[in-house]
Coordinates of C-alpha atoms in Angstrom, one line a residue:
X1 CA -22.8 -5.7 -9.0
X2 CA -20.9 -3.2 -11.2
X3 CA -17.4 -1.7 -10.6
X4 CA -15.3 1.0 -12.2
X5 CA -12.0 0.3 -13.8
X6 CA -9.2 2.8 -14.3
X7 CA -5.6 2.4 -15.6
X8 CA -3.3 5.3 -14.9
X9 CA 0.2 5.9 -16.3
X10 CA 2.8 6.1 -13.5
X11 CA 6.6 6.2 -13.4
X12 CA 6.4 2.5 -12.3
X13 CA 4.2 1.5 -15.2
X14 CA 0.5 1.2 -15.7
X15 CA -1.4 1.2 -12.4
X16 CA -4.9 -0.3 -12.6
X17 CA -7.6 0.2 -10.0
X18 CA -10.9 -1.7 -9.6
X19 CA -13.3 0.2 -7.4
X20 CA -17.0 0.2 -6.4
X21 CA -18.7 3.3 -5.0
X22 CA -15.4 5.0 -4.2
X23 CA -13.9 1.9 -2.5
X24 CA -10.9 0.1 -3.9
X25 CA -11.4 -3.7 -4.4
X26 CA -8.1 -4.3 -6.1
X27 CA -5.1 -2.4 -7.6
X28 CA -1.7 -3.0 -8.9
X29 CA 1.0 -2.2 -11.5
X30 CA -0.5 -3.9 -14.5
X31 CA -2.8 -3.1 -17.4
X32 CA -4.1 -6.7 -17.3
X33 CA -7.4 -6.6 -15.4
X34 CA -7.3 -10.4 -15.0
X35 CA -4.3 -10.1 -12.7
X36 CA -6.5 -8.1 -10.3
X37 CA -9.8 -9.8 -10.6
X38 CA -8.2 -13.1 -9.4
X39 CA -7.3 -11.3 -6.1
X40 CA -10.8 -10.1 -5.3
X41 CA -12.8 -12.3 -2.9
X42 CA -15.6 -14.2 -4.7
X43 CA -18.2 -12.5 -2.6
X44 CA -16.9 -9.1 -3.7
X45 CA -16.2 -9.8 -7.3
X46 CA -18.1 -7.4 -9.6
X47 CA -20.2 -8.8 -12.4
X48 CA -19.5 -6.0 -14.8
X49 CA -17.0 -3.1 -15.2
X50 CA -17.2 0.4 -16.5
X51 CA -13.9 1.8 -17.8
X52 CA -13.6 5.3 -16.5
X53 CA -11.1 8.2 -16.9
X54 CA -11.1 9.3 -13.2
X55 CA -12.0 7.8 -9.8
X56 CA -12.1 11.2 -8.0
X57 CA -10.2 10.9 -4.6
X58 CA -8.8 7.5 -5.5
X59 CA -7.1 8.9 -8.6
X60 CA -6.0 12.0 -6.7
X61 CA -4.4 9.8 -4.1
X62 CA -2.3 8.0 -6.7
X63 CA -1.3 11.3 -8.3
X64 CA -0.4 12.7 -4.9
X65 CA 1.8 9.7 -4.1
X66 CA 3.7 10.1 -7.3
X67 CA 4.0 13.9 -6.7
X68 CA 5.7 13.2 -3.3
X69 CA 2.8 12.9 -0.8
X70 CA 2.1 9.3 0.1
X71 CA -0.4 10.2 2.9
X72 CA -3.6 10.5 0.9
X73 CA -3.4 6.9 -0.3
X74 CA -3.9 5.7 3.4
X75 CA -7.2 7.6 3.5
X76 CA -8.7 5.8 0.5
X77 CA -11.4 3.3 1.5
X78 CA -10.5 -0.3 0.7
X79 CA -12.6 -3.5 0.8
X80 CA -11.0 -6.9 1.1
X81 CA -12.4 -10.0 2.7
X82 CA -10.6 -12.8 4.6
X83 CA -10.2 -14.3 8.0
X84 CA -9.8 -12.3 11.2
X85 CA -5.9 -12.4 11.3
X86 CA -5.4 -11.4 7.7
X87 CA -8.1 -8.7 7.8
X88 CA -6.5 -7.2 10.9
X89 CA -3.1 -7.5 9.3
X90 CA -4.2 -5.5 6.3
X91 CA -5.5 -2.8 8.6
X92 CA -2.2 -2.8 10.4
X93 CA -0.3 -2.3 7.1
X94 CA -2.1 1.0 6.7
X95 CA -0.5 2.2 9.9
X96 CA 3.1 1.5 8.8
X97 CA 4.5 4.9 7.9
X98 CA 6.1 5.8 4.6
X99 CA 9.9 5.7 4.6
X100 CA 9.9 3.5 7.7
X101 CA 9.5 -0.1 6.5
X102 CA 9.1 -2.9 9.0
X103 CA 10.4 -6.4 8.8
X104 CA 8.0 -9.4 8.4
X105 CA 8.8 -10.2 12.1
X106 CA 7.9 -6.7 13.2
X107 CA 4.8 -6.8 11.0
X108 CA 3.7 -10.1 12.7
X109 CA 4.2 -8.4 16.1
X110 CA 2.3 -5.3 15.1
X111 CA -0.5 -7.6 13.9
X112 CA -0.8 -9.2 17.3
X113 CA 1.0 -12.5 17.0
X114 CA 4.8 -12.4 17.0
X115 CA 4.9 -16.1 16.1
X116 CA 2.8 -15.6 13.0
X117 CA 5.6 -14.4 10.6
X118 CA 4.4 -16.7 7.8
X119 CA 0.8 -15.6 8.2
X120 CA 1.9 -12.0 8.1
X121 CA 3.9 -12.6 4.9
X122 CA 0.9 -14.4 3.5
X123 CA -1.2 -11.3 4.2
X124 CA 1.3 -9.3 2.2
X125 CA 1.2 -11.8 -0.7
X126 CA -2.6 -11.9 -0.8
X127 CA -3.2 -8.2 -0.5
X128 CA -5.3 -7.1 -3.4
X129 CA -5.1 -3.4 -2.9
X130 CA -1.5 -2.5 -3.5
X131 CA -0.4 1.1 -2.7
X132 CA -3.6 1.7 -0.6
X133 CA -2.6 -1.2 1.7
X134 CA 1.2 -0.7 1.5
X135 CA 2.6 -4.2 1.5
X136 CA 5.7 -2.8 -0.2
X137 CA 6.6 -1.4 3.3
X138 CA 7.5 -4.8 4.6
X139 CA 11.0 -6.1 4.1
X140 CA 13.1 -9.1 5.3
X141 CA 14.9 -9.1 8.6
X142 CA 18.2 -8.6 6.9
X143 CA 16.8 -5.4 5.1
X144 CA 16.5 -7.0 1.7
X145 CA 13.3 -6.4 -0.2
X146 CA 11.7 -9.9 0.0
X147 CA 8.9 -10.5 -2.5
X148 CA 6.4 -8.2 -4.2
X149 CA 3.7 -9.3 -6.6
X150 CA 4.4 -6.4 -8.9
X151 CA 8.2 -7.0 -9.0
X152 CA 11.1 -6.0 -6.9
X153 CA 11.9 -3.0 -9.2
X154 CA 8.5 -1.5 -8.4
X155 CA 8.9 -2.2 -4.7
X156 CA 12.3 -0.6 -4.6
X157 CA 11.0 2.4 -6.5
X158 CA 8.1 2.9 -4.1
X159 CA 10.3 2.7 -1.1
X160 CA 12.8 5.1 -2.6
X161 CA 10.1 7.5 -3.6
X162 CA 8.8 7.5 0.0
X163 CA 12.3 8.0 1.4
X164 CA 12.8 11.0 -1.0
X165 CA 9.4 12.4 0.0
X166 CA 10.3 12.3 3.7
X167 CA 13.7 14.0 3.0
X168 CA 12.0 16.7 0.9
X169 CA 9.4 17.5 3.5
X170 CA 11.7 17.1 6.6
X171 CA 12.1 20.0 8.9
X172 CA 15.6 20.8 10.0
X173 CA 15.0 19.2 13.5
X174 CA 13.6 16.0 12.0
X175 CA 17.1 14.5 11.7
X176 CA 18.1 15.4 15.3
X177 CA 17.8 12.9 18.1
X178 CA 14.5 13.1 20.0
X179 CA 16.1 14.7 23.1
X180 CA 17.5 17.6 21.0
X181 CA 14.1 18.0 19.2
X182 CA 12.4 18.3 22.5
X183 CA 15.0 20.7 23.8
X184 CA 14.5 23.0 20.7
X185 CA 10.7 23.0 21.4
X186 CA 11.2 24.2 25.0

């Protein structure tokens, strides 16, 4: 099975994507393909790679993220393989909104098992598709960053970029309490 390999320059450093037929198998802030292939489930691991200059909608989603629009990255198809909890937890991560990080405890609750905080943290740690499955949006209960395979500097940059994006695209009523927003709509 053959896959495509693309490394893009980003403000956070080189971002490499391994994809097959428009589906991301692995991605992260590295130019070292070996750091990504080790994260791909053996049943999904490509035999060969073609280095490409563009991955169409996948590349466009990365460019959009760095241009201030994080939404397209959540629409990029991703293929990872694991057990039921972890697979579900990865799907749940894609529903965590930009600029609104959750704690590991909240992430476990959202994933359906409030007592599975360590399993939720493990899902973050074993996520092969960084950015497209936004494990950077999970923080410690005290608000500190916690871990991130690609480094805390990158995690903080991603979170800051998402906060700035929300601020730049906020409507005047977005910062009002919900009751006042509703009153303005009436």
